[in-house]
Amino acid sequence: MARGDLACRRRAVGQAWVLWIPAGLALALVVLPVAGLLVRTDYARLPALLTSSASLNALRLSLVTAGASTVACVLLGVPLAVVLARATGRGVRVLRAVVLLPLVLPPVVGGLALLFLFGSNGFLGRLLAEVADVRITFTTAAVVLAQTFVAMPFLVVSLEGALRGAGDRYEQVAATLGARPWTVFRRVTLPLLLPALGSGAVLSFARALGEFGATITFAGSLEGVTRTLPLEVYNQAEADVDSAVALALLLIVVAVVVIAVARPKAVEGRT
Amino acid sequence: MARGDLACRRRAVGQAWVLWIPAGLALALVVLPVAGLLVRTDYARLPALLTSSASLNALRLSLVTAGASTVACVLLGVPLAVVLARATGRGVRVLRAVVLLPLVLPPVVGGLALLFLFGSNGFLGRLLAEVADVRITFTTAAVVLAQTFVAMPFLVVSLEGALRGAGDRYEQVAATLGARPWTVFRRVTLPLLLPALGSGAVLSFARALGEFGATITFAGSLEGVTRTLPLEVYNQAEADVDSAVALALLLIVVAVVVIAVARPKAVEGRT
Amino acid sequence: MTLRAELELSRGEFALSTTFDVPAGTVLALLGPNGSGKSTVLGCLAGLLRPDRGAVTLGGRALTRTPRVDVPPHRRGVGLLAQDPLLFPHLSVLDNVAFAPRSRGTSRSRSRELARHWLSEVDAAEFAERRPAQLSGGQAQRVALARALAGEPELLLLDEPLAALDVDAAPAIRGLLRRVLRAAGARSARATVLVTHDPLDALALADHVVVLADGGIVERGVTRDVLAAPRTAFTARIAGLNLVTGTAEGGALRTASGGVVSGVPAPDVVDGGPAVAVFSPGSVAVYPGDAAPAGSPRNSATGVVAALEPHGPVVRLRTEDGDDWADGVAADLTPAAVAELALEPGTPVWLSVKAAAVAIHPVGDEIG
Amino acid sequence: MTLRAELELSRGEFALSTTFDVPAGTVLALLGPNGSGKSTVLGCLAGLLRPDRGAVTLGGRALTRTPRVDVPPHRRGVGLLAQDPLLFPHLSVLDNVAFAPRSRGTSRSRSRELARHWLSEVDAAEFAERRPAQLSGGQAQRVALARALAGEPELLLLDEPLAALDVDAAPAIRGLLRRVLRAAGARSARATVLVTHDPLDALALADHVVVLADGGIVERGVTRDVLAAPRTAFTARIAGLNLVTGTAEGGALRTASGGVVSGVPAPDVVDGGPAVAVFSPGSVAVYPGDAAPAGSPRNSATGVVAALEPHGPVVRLRTEDGDDWADGVAADLTPAAVAELALEPGTPVWLSVKAAAVAIHPVGDEIG
Amino acid sequence: GTSSGEGERTLRVFAAASLTEVFGALEQRFEDDHPGVDVQLNLAGSSRLAQQINEGAPADVFAAADEASMGIVRQTGALTGDPMIFAYNRMTIAVQPGNPKNINYFTDLQRPDLTVVVCAPQVPCGAATQKLQQNTGVVLNPVSEEQDVKAVLNKVAMGEADAGMVYHSDVVSAAGKVEGIEFARSSGAINRYPIAVLAETGQPDLAGAFRDLVFSETGKAELRKAGFGTR
Ligand SMILES: Nc1ncnc2c1ncn2[C@@H]1O[C@H](COP(=O)(O)OP(=O)(O)OP(=O)(O)O)[C@@H](O)[C@H]1O
Ligand SMILES: Nc1ncnc2c1ncn2[C@@H]1O[C@H](COP(=O)(O)OP(=O)(O)OP(=O)(O)O)[C@@H](O)[C@H]1O
Ligand code: MOO
Ligand SMILES: [Mg+2]
Ligand SMILES: [Mg+2]
């Protein structure tokens, strides 16, 4: 990276062709089911479904909440990842495992855990109600909270891996050039982290966008307030699978657009 | 990395203390709800719950299937990540977005998609039934398939980020030393990828362990066959939230043990 | 394995265009200023860079022939020691060196044996079990060299192999390279391209020299000839000689500004053709600026001292703002003389060179 | 800002233990073979490595005092040019150089102005807008130097700043360093530690020299004194001189194997004390092995030619299997003499040195 | 199929999640009565079960929580015979124990100070709630429309909601964590639970036996114990 003798008009290192076999299988495993969905979709009903107010509300809500929780994940998760990756000491190892917990909690249980904390009998819930007369459950804020809870580990884990892989040589150089830790973070750590931050943010956004169990448990499901697209899909699926599939397609399209727009900049834009 | 002039008895680069504020918040967001769960657990009933055959069956099944699907993710996902990260051409960019789809599909829809493909009316389902007289739905294999489907993108995305971040300088050196692409992959790409592979595998394992929606839709919920721990939790929650919480604790313990045992070796063992 | 290369490539503002041969069993030294394209040439030969247009053949086998043939690096039979050591961080030093033989299918034990051999050749046997992160800069450089040699490639590409080595290691490794690169026998079929900034390396190791500047070849030939009679200022400075360009005129050289430098013309100098005058810094006499030198030296001119630098046992003086040829000329003096003449930067001086110490060479069409 | 350092540290089998001062406004050259601990010392001074025991003070301010004081790198006021350029890959060349002033709170435009200044000082102004990935090895090295200088640190640490530079760049940068490091005025308060393998750099840039070997100081003193009268074989080889160790005995040197080397003893030689004999390769005469030399030279012994290497205009011969002092001795010959004597590796030879050409120095307690 | 000589047989019963406890008990009983038979319960929402059956899931018996789901399976001709109703469930208002908000009538749920949770109209309990609103002209303003009735129950039990519309059986199974408020108009929306044997079953005898167990006195007792109404 530091030396560019071989950086431009470079020939890509050849890939072993055997790799294409498992890679193809993996791709098939992902693509075929989605293709199956596309085949089974009732396209005649698509326009009506997609323009129904329930769908549009859900779509809007999903984009807003997933966006907000991705921002929250980045703002909170980047510092956490940096601290975890660079800090030494044995406590850190335990913290690292703790951060992964929301990953393994079934989302419904995660929602319950949030409810126990922020609910009207929960410690923070009661505090907030008394101090600020604010209720969190059943609000859009609860959706964002639930999504942030489940999505943050994705960001933290992907960043931490990248941070450890990269080492801190550039940070050391920056320190010898007189940069204070905050400057080092802002001008060296963060920019070098961008590609990983890109994929981490995409992962969190995707996880937040698809989040269902924690949301419905903690935030409930009310059109326009807490019923995100996955909840709407689930709801539709109760009555009519085909319309659920059609709605899921909407989700896919949104995701692909967001990823296609966001990813190249974040992930590849480091020339 | 290549030069170790400053590699041992190194002083860690200082961290900006302001980072600790958001990092602490992030940590609180993760830790407090889980702590809340711990507080609310009915410990008196734990022993009975954890030794019931239903719980033990579910635990065993969860470990087996999550393990199997993690292996599948690694075997299929690593080649896919390498191919995607190193291949050039515009088709690749589309493939990259496609691989992320299972991330955004609500798991239930993912399960439906699998059902449409592997069900007895599905294309592959019919093929398998006719050619090999094999049915996949409602078998343990279906659980593994569902988990692999939802978990693979996590592996692929974390690896791809690491691969792009690291560049291919070492691979180029290996090629000039006469290593064929397969040798380069085996002896250079893969070992250098280990830290990222560690966190990627942990992410997939965690995602597989917590998987609920796709499993119940595609594989059903049959004790000992397809009823994994999250499904058992759901089942219990129908009857009694407290026992569901207690069961979720079991899941947490399992996850922490697996992560604590697996992660240090995979992620940190690169002295 | 004779190497023939014909390369054209552009990278941003930089454009490379070169053609050269390296006969089997010989070593070509690639000289040139920073950024002249040396590493780029090696990258193209190794197959890591793709030229825009060009052909590379090794022993008759086409490695590159745009736009169709482009043999991948691992099937070229090359070994590249890049400017960075780039040792594999996850392998021990021993396994790093054993990498190439292992890759070519040699058994593990035999590869390690080979690796041990090459490690002891570069005097790094004691580091065999270490990780690259535990080596000093020079140690890493030596291990990287051992790794490149252990592959016993048909075409060896070395990018400044002796940089970062200490005074003991450098001659030892230079000696090793001489043995390896120029040994008779089976391996003598190997062609080697060596990038260096050190004329000593070129003299010690290379049969031929190519001098690059700005992506083009400005000089080429047998090492000793090129360094003894350089035709470009860069080569002259590498060789530690002064060089003045102009036109041959009656056995002397007429400079662009009209001055004349007398000297001993080479037999192939053509009157009116482009030519260079070459003389060593040791042959330049220096006088304080107020006293024009009297006596035999036929060439004398004024200048101002730009810099004084110790240069081994002597002090090398360099001029600036010189009259005609006396601009940017190097002169070697004893420290005693420097003190006696009270020379320091800014002092005006007279320079003089005896014509017998000046060689006049034609500048051929081959150059440029 | 006088630097005082006292460092003890072990890294695997390697153990470092050094004490040295660098008075304000002076330059200390750190010499030593590969792996002797030079980069480790710089790492400790910069605050990137923590010594096991030791103290570092800069102008009276404690930077390190184990086990309590350990000022972090960014508050030390140091500037480090490491052995790798390590330019920030995501910043343009200009912003890389502007990094240190920016970090110290200088405004963006002023920082860029400073950066442009330092870039043109290292002759890299044209690369300002490039990314580091688009530089050649030597270009990157120059930019890294500009980056280290732009911080105007109180303590400047340079790890082989001139490696990878071409013949034009090296003297230019050496000149720049001279100007910057040894300039009078405000900045002269700066202390500099310079790691190098090149005696020329040490002579040109450093006031004092410390020679490290295996983590310990084996020699120190004023640059010219140390290089003119080296007391260890390593320093002697750096300085291009031969050196024989033994005991002073009646104005001559008695070697461990019992031989005697006659020479001119220094005034402070004490009979019976440890001493060294130093002589230049140019003063060693070589005769074919069958004819013992007759005549004036008082020192003569036999050896076998180990290597012959071009060394500028001469050929440097090195012996092995030598009788007494004649082992591992360097002798400079003209190419004509080499041809005439039919010398090649393996040829037995007689070596002789006139006593007048040999200096005998005491080896003080300070060493070791 | 009471002979143990024919080896292990598996009976797959697809049952609505709200039947978890009842069918759990019946499974035990059936396995005791039929040695060598392993009853496997596939428990999920009724509509999901219907979907699975239509995609070729290997089911022997299907017990749904509403007739609509059964209808989806029936349409495809996957049933042997007509589905039979084996249980009823009526709506009730779940409130916190002791009824702190003093809720006594369905119309009380319109009070603005109350946090009310109901099922989404797409699931049976939500459909029933909607029907009640139509019948009574009461307009509820819920904070959430949950995907299943247990979620409604949990929200009340945990104190997040003051009242929720649930089935009587849910209040019974909640065992004191909530209190049920019966109201007169609840009979206007009775939910029916149908059961059927599937055509594809390889063991109609065993499947029939299980269905018979549901209709037996044992079955009825279990259902009543859980708060369901039986014929
Ligand atoms: N990726 C790139 N984009 C644009 N220009 C580049 C790129 N990489 C290298 N260059 C330019 O190409 C020229 C040749 O670079 P190269 O590395 O071949 O030089 P070199 O002769 O090896 O120099 P050095 O002695 O400093 O190593 C340089 O001027 C460099 O700035
Ligand atoms: N991480 C490490 N673990 C163990 N030994 C190490 C480690 N890093 C360096 N060393 C050893 O410490 C010694 C000093 O290394 P250092 O880099 O200071 O040498 P140096 O004098 O800078 O050499 P060079 O001229 O080759 O750069 C070397 O012998 C090296 O092998
Ligand atoms: O069993 Mo249901 O479909 O949750 O009312
Ligand atoms: Mg180069
Ligand atoms: Mg070093």
Short mmCIF file of C-alpha atoms in Angstrom, two decimals, chain A residues 1-3 6 10-34 36-37 40 75-77 79-80 82-84 86-88 93 95-110 112-114 116-118 121-124 145 148-149 152-154 157-158 160-161 164-169 171-172 175 181-182 184-185 195-196 199-200 202-203 205-207 209-210 212 229-230 233-234 237 241-242 244-245 248-249 251-252 255-256 259-260 263-264 267-268 270, chain B residues 1-3 6 10-34 36-37 40 75-77 79-80 82-84 86-88 93 95-110 112-114 116-118 121-124 145 148-149 152-154 157-158 160-161 164-169 171-172 175 181-185 195-196 199-200 202-203 205-207 209-210 212 229-230 233-234 237 241-242 244-245 248 251-252 255-256 259-260 263-264 267-268 270:
data_model
loop_
_atom_site.label_atom_id
_atom_site.label_comp_id
_atom_site.label_asym_id
_atom_site.label_seq_id
_atom_site.Cartn_x
_atom_site.Cartn_y
_atom_site.Cartn_z
CA MET A 1 0.00 0.00 0.00
CA ALA A 2 2.69 2.43 0.98
CA ARG A 3 4.67 1.90 -2.16
CA LEU A 6 3.08 -1.94 -8.73
CA ARG A 10 -1.72 -3.82 -12.34
CA ARG A 11 -2.54 -7.26 -13.33
CA ALA A 12 -4.82 -8.96 -10.86
CA VAL A 13 -3.32 -12.01 -9.24
CA GLY A 14 -4.86 -15.05 -10.91
CA GLN A 15 -7.40 -16.96 -8.92
CA ALA A 16 -7.30 -20.72 -8.60
CA TRP A 17 -10.13 -21.96 -10.77
CA VAL A 18 -11.11 -24.57 -8.19
CA LEU A 19 -12.24 -21.68 -6.04
CA TRP A 20 -14.96 -20.99 -8.55
CA ILE A 21 -16.69 -24.26 -7.69
CA PRO A 22 -17.49 -23.49 -4.04
CA ALA A 23 -17.90 -19.83 -4.93
CA GLY A 24 -20.45 -20.77 -7.55
CA LEU A 25 -22.24 -23.05 -5.12
CA ALA A 26 -22.34 -20.29 -2.55
CA LEU A 27 -23.69 -17.89 -5.10
CA ALA A 28 -26.30 -20.39 -6.20
CA LEU A 29 -27.41 -20.90 -2.64
CA VAL A 30 -28.06 -17.19 -2.38
CA VAL A 31 -29.31 -16.44 -5.84
CA LEU A 32 -31.58 -19.39 -6.56
CA PRO A 33 -34.00 -18.88 -3.66
CA VAL A 34 -34.23 -15.19 -4.46
CA GLY A 36 -37.47 -18.46 -6.96
CA LEU A 37 -39.16 -15.61 -5.15
CA ARG A 40 -43.37 -16.78 -7.80
CA LEU A 75 -21.46 6.95 16.02
CA LEU A 76 -21.37 4.55 18.93
CA GLY A 77 -19.84 1.50 17.35
CA PRO A 79 -15.38 4.33 19.05
CA LEU A 80 -16.22 1.06 20.72
CA VAL A 82 -11.35 1.30 18.22
CA VAL A 83 -11.23 1.10 21.99
CA LEU A 84 -11.65 -2.67 21.94
CA ARG A 86 -6.42 -1.00 20.62
CA ALA A 87 -6.91 -1.32 24.33
CA THR A 88 -4.88 -3.88 26.20
CA ARG A 93 -11.31 -9.70 26.21
CA LEU A 95 -15.93 -6.96 26.88
CA ARG A 96 -15.27 -8.25 23.40
CA ALA A 97 -17.38 -11.34 24.04
CA VAL A 98 -20.11 -9.27 25.68
CA VAL A 99 -20.45 -7.06 22.64
CA LEU A 100 -21.31 -10.10 20.58
CA LEU A 101 -24.24 -11.11 22.76
CA PRO A 102 -27.01 -9.43 20.78
CA LEU A 103 -25.82 -11.51 17.86
CA VAL A 104 -26.80 -14.76 19.48
CA LEU A 105 -29.85 -13.70 21.37
CA PRO A 106 -32.88 -14.72 19.39
CA PRO A 107 -34.25 -11.33 18.37
CA VAL A 108 -37.44 -11.93 20.31
CA VAL A 109 -35.44 -12.39 23.48
CA GLY A 110 -33.45 -9.32 22.62
CA LEU A 112 -37.73 -8.85 25.79
CA ALA A 113 -34.42 -7.73 27.25
CA LEU A 114 -35.01 -4.21 25.95
CA PHE A 116 -37.17 -5.34 30.75
CA LEU A 117 -34.88 -2.30 30.65
CA PHE A 118 -36.92 0.39 28.92
CA ASN A 121 -41.42 -1.52 34.91
CA GLY A 122 -37.88 -1.43 33.67
CA PHE A 123 -35.12 0.49 35.41
CA LEU A 124 -34.47 3.01 32.66
CA LEU A 145 -33.32 1.32 19.67
CA THR A 148 -29.42 -0.46 16.95
CA PHE A 149 -29.22 -3.14 19.62
CA MET A 152 -24.34 -2.75 16.45
CA PRO A 153 -22.33 -5.97 16.93
CA PHE A 154 -22.09 -6.33 13.17
CA VAL A 157 -17.00 -6.95 14.80
CA SER A 158 -16.24 -6.00 11.23
CA GLU A 160 -12.41 -4.65 15.00
CA GLY A 161 -11.23 -7.31 12.57
CA ARG A 164 -6.43 -5.65 14.18
CA GLY A 165 -5.50 -6.76 10.69
CA ALA A 166 -4.14 -3.35 9.76
CA GLY A 167 -2.04 -2.93 12.89
CA ASP A 168 -1.20 0.50 14.19
CA ARG A 169 1.90 1.42 12.25
CA GLU A 171 -1.06 5.56 14.03
CA GLN A 172 2.41 5.31 15.53
CA ALA A 175 1.93 10.12 17.01
CA PRO A 181 -4.84 10.81 20.05
CA TRP A 182 -7.97 12.57 18.87
CA VAL A 184 -4.76 10.45 15.13
CA PHE A 185 -8.25 9.01 15.33
CA PRO A 195 -13.50 0.45 3.59
CA ALA A 196 -14.25 -1.67 6.62
CA SER A 199 -19.00 -2.89 4.76
CA GLY A 200 -19.75 -2.72 8.47
CA VAL A 202 -23.89 -1.96 5.08
CA LEU A 203 -24.12 -4.99 7.33
CA PHE A 205 -28.10 -1.26 7.75
CA ALA A 206 -29.12 -4.57 6.26
CA ARG A 207 -29.57 -6.14 9.66
CA LEU A 209 -33.68 -3.16 7.66
CA GLY A 210 -34.54 -6.84 8.09
CA PHE A 212 -38.31 -8.21 12.99
CA LEU A 229 -41.48 -3.30 6.21
CA PRO A 230 -40.57 -6.71 7.69
CA VAL A 233 -44.46 -8.44 5.31
CA TYR A 234 -45.07 -10.72 8.25
CA ALA A 237 -48.03 -13.27 5.21
CA VAL A 241 -48.45 -15.19 1.24
CA ASP A 242 -48.30 -13.86 -2.28
CA ALA A 244 -46.04 -10.83 1.43
CA VAL A 245 -43.69 -12.09 -1.24
CA ALA A 248 -40.49 -8.63 0.28
CA LEU A 249 -39.50 -7.86 -3.28
CA LEU A 251 -37.52 -4.70 0.42
CA ILE A 252 -35.04 -6.41 -1.87
CA ALA A 255 -31.77 -2.91 -0.24
CA VAL A 256 -30.09 -3.40 -3.58
CA ILE A 259 -26.23 -1.04 -1.27
CA ALA A 260 -25.41 -0.24 -4.87
CA ARG A 263 -21.21 0.60 -1.13
CA PRO A 264 -19.10 1.60 -4.09
CA VAL A 267 -16.00 0.34 0.12
CA GLU A 268 -14.20 0.96 -3.08
CA ARG A 270 -10.19 4.63 -1.51
CA MET B 1 3.67 -5.87 9.70
CA ALA B 2 6.56 -6.89 7.57
CA ARG B 3 9.10 -5.08 9.68
CA LEU B 6 8.71 -1.69 16.65
CA ARG B 10 5.49 -1.89 22.09
CA ARG B 11 3.61 0.81 23.68
CA ALA B 12 0.02 0.97 22.53
CA VAL B 13 -0.91 4.15 20.77
CA GLY B 14 -2.89 6.24 23.21
CA GLN B 15 -6.59 6.52 22.62
CA ALA B 16 -8.45 9.78 22.67
CA TRP B 17 -10.43 9.77 25.89
CA VAL B 18 -13.46 11.30 24.19
CA LEU B 19 -13.82 8.01 22.39
CA TRP B 20 -14.66 6.39 25.67
CA ILE B 21 -17.91 8.30 25.91
CA PRO B 22 -19.63 6.89 22.83
CA ALA B 23 -17.85 3.58 23.40
CA GLY B 24 -19.27 3.45 26.91
CA LEU B 25 -22.72 4.32 25.62
CA ALA B 26 -22.48 1.59 23.01
CA LEU B 27 -21.37 -0.87 25.61
CA ALA B 28 -24.20 0.16 27.91
CA LEU B 29 -26.70 -0.31 25.14
CA VAL B 30 -25.54 -3.88 24.75
CA VAL B 31 -24.78 -4.79 28.31
CA LEU B 32 -27.69 -3.25 30.20
CA PRO B 33 -30.49 -5.15 28.45
CA VAL B 34 -28.60 -8.41 28.82
CA GLY B 36 -31.71 -6.88 32.74
CA LEU B 37 -32.40 -10.37 31.42
CA ARG B 40 -35.26 -11.04 35.62
CA LEU B 75 -16.21 -23.74 2.86
CA LEU B 76 -18.43 -21.89 0.43
CA GLY B 77 -18.05 -18.33 1.61
CA PRO B 79 -13.87 -18.86 -1.98
CA LEU B 80 -16.76 -16.57 -2.84
CA VAL B 82 -11.85 -14.21 -2.49
CA VAL B 83 -13.33 -14.36 -5.95
CA LEU B 84 -15.42 -11.27 -5.35
CA ARG B 86 -10.01 -10.10 -6.38
CA ALA B 87 -12.01 -10.42 -9.55
CA THR B 88 -12.36 -7.39 -11.75
CA ARG B 93 -20.17 -5.43 -8.64
CA LEU B 95 -22.75 -10.11 -7.74
CA ARG B 96 -21.48 -8.30 -4.68
CA ALA B 97 -24.87 -6.69 -4.11
CA VAL B 98 -26.66 -9.97 -4.76
CA VAL B 99 -24.67 -11.77 -2.08
CA LEU B 100 -26.01 -9.32 0.48
CA LEU B 101 -29.66 -10.08 -0.27
CA PRO B 102 -30.23 -12.65 2.47
CA LEU B 103 -29.14 -9.94 4.87
CA VAL B 104 -32.09 -7.75 4.08
CA LEU B 105 -34.71 -10.36 3.41
CA PRO B 106 -36.80 -10.73 6.52
CA PRO B 107 -35.88 -14.24 7.63
CA VAL B 108 -39.44 -15.42 7.18
CA VAL B 109 -39.35 -14.41 3.55
CA GLY B 110 -35.99 -16.08 3.22
CA LEU B 112 -40.41 -18.88 2.04
CA ALA B 113 -37.90 -18.46 -0.75
CA LEU B 114 -36.17 -21.65 0.33
CA PHE B 116 -40.36 -22.28 -2.96
CA LEU B 117 -37.09 -23.74 -4.18
CA PHE B 118 -36.66 -26.91 -2.16
CA ASN B 121 -43.41 -28.09 -5.58
CA GLY B 122 -40.14 -26.29 -5.96
CA PHE B 123 -37.71 -26.74 -8.82
CA LEU B 124 -34.86 -28.27 -6.85
CA LEU B 145 -29.63 -24.92 4.73
CA THR B 148 -26.35 -21.20 5.90
CA PHE B 149 -28.54 -19.04 3.68
CA MET B 152 -23.27 -16.68 4.65
CA PRO B 153 -23.41 -12.99 3.78
CA PHE B 154 -21.92 -12.17 7.16
CA VAL B 157 -18.83 -9.36 3.72
CA SER B 158 -16.38 -9.46 6.60
CA GLU B 160 -14.22 -9.18 1.50
CA GLY B 161 -13.59 -6.07 3.56
CA ARG B 164 -9.64 -5.36 0.02
CA GLY B 165 -8.06 -3.62 2.97
CA ALA B 166 -5.01 -5.86 2.91
CA GLY B 167 -4.41 -5.55 -0.82
CA ASP B 168 -2.65 -8.28 -2.75
CA ARG B 169 1.00 -7.42 -2.31
CA GLU B 171 -0.09 -12.62 -3.18
CA GLN B 172 1.92 -10.92 -5.90
CA ALA B 175 3.19 -15.52 -7.56
CA PRO B 181 -2.98 -19.61 -7.71
CA TRP B 182 -4.15 -22.52 -5.59
CA THR B 183 -0.89 -22.52 -3.64
CA VAL B 184 -1.13 -18.77 -3.22
CA PHE B 185 -4.63 -19.18 -1.88
CA PRO B 195 -8.15 -12.97 11.83
CA ALA B 196 -10.95 -11.79 9.58
CA SER B 199 -14.53 -12.84 13.29
CA GLY B 200 -16.50 -13.73 10.16
CA VAL B 202 -18.08 -16.03 14.79
CA LEU B 203 -20.59 -13.72 13.15
CA PHE B 205 -22.10 -18.94 13.90
CA ALA B 206 -23.90 -16.39 16.02
CA ARG B 207 -26.35 -15.59 13.26
CA LEU B 209 -27.37 -19.97 16.36
CA GLY B 210 -29.99 -17.25 16.73
CA PHE B 212 -35.54 -18.32 13.86
CA LEU B 229 -33.05 -23.50 20.72
CA PRO B 230 -34.58 -20.25 19.38
CA VAL B 233 -37.60 -20.41 23.17
CA TYR B 234 -40.44 -19.24 20.97
CA ALA B 237 -42.70 -18.08 25.15
CA VAL B 241 -42.22 -15.87 29.02
CA ASP B 242 -40.08 -16.57 32.06
CA ALA B 244 -38.30 -18.56 27.53
CA VAL B 245 -35.99 -16.06 29.15
CA ALA B 248 -32.39 -17.73 26.21
CA LEU B 251 -28.23 -19.72 24.53
CA ILE B 252 -26.20 -16.81 25.86
CA ALA B 255 -22.59 -18.46 22.75
CA VAL B 256 -20.20 -16.89 25.22
CA ILE B 259 -16.92 -17.27 21.37
CA ALA B 260 -14.50 -17.24 24.26
CA ARG B 263 -12.25 -16.32 19.15
CA PRO B 264 -8.94 -15.91 20.90
CA VAL B 267 -8.76 -13.78 15.96
CA GLU B 268 -5.84 -13.13 18.15
CA ARG B 270 -1.49 -14.50 14.81
#
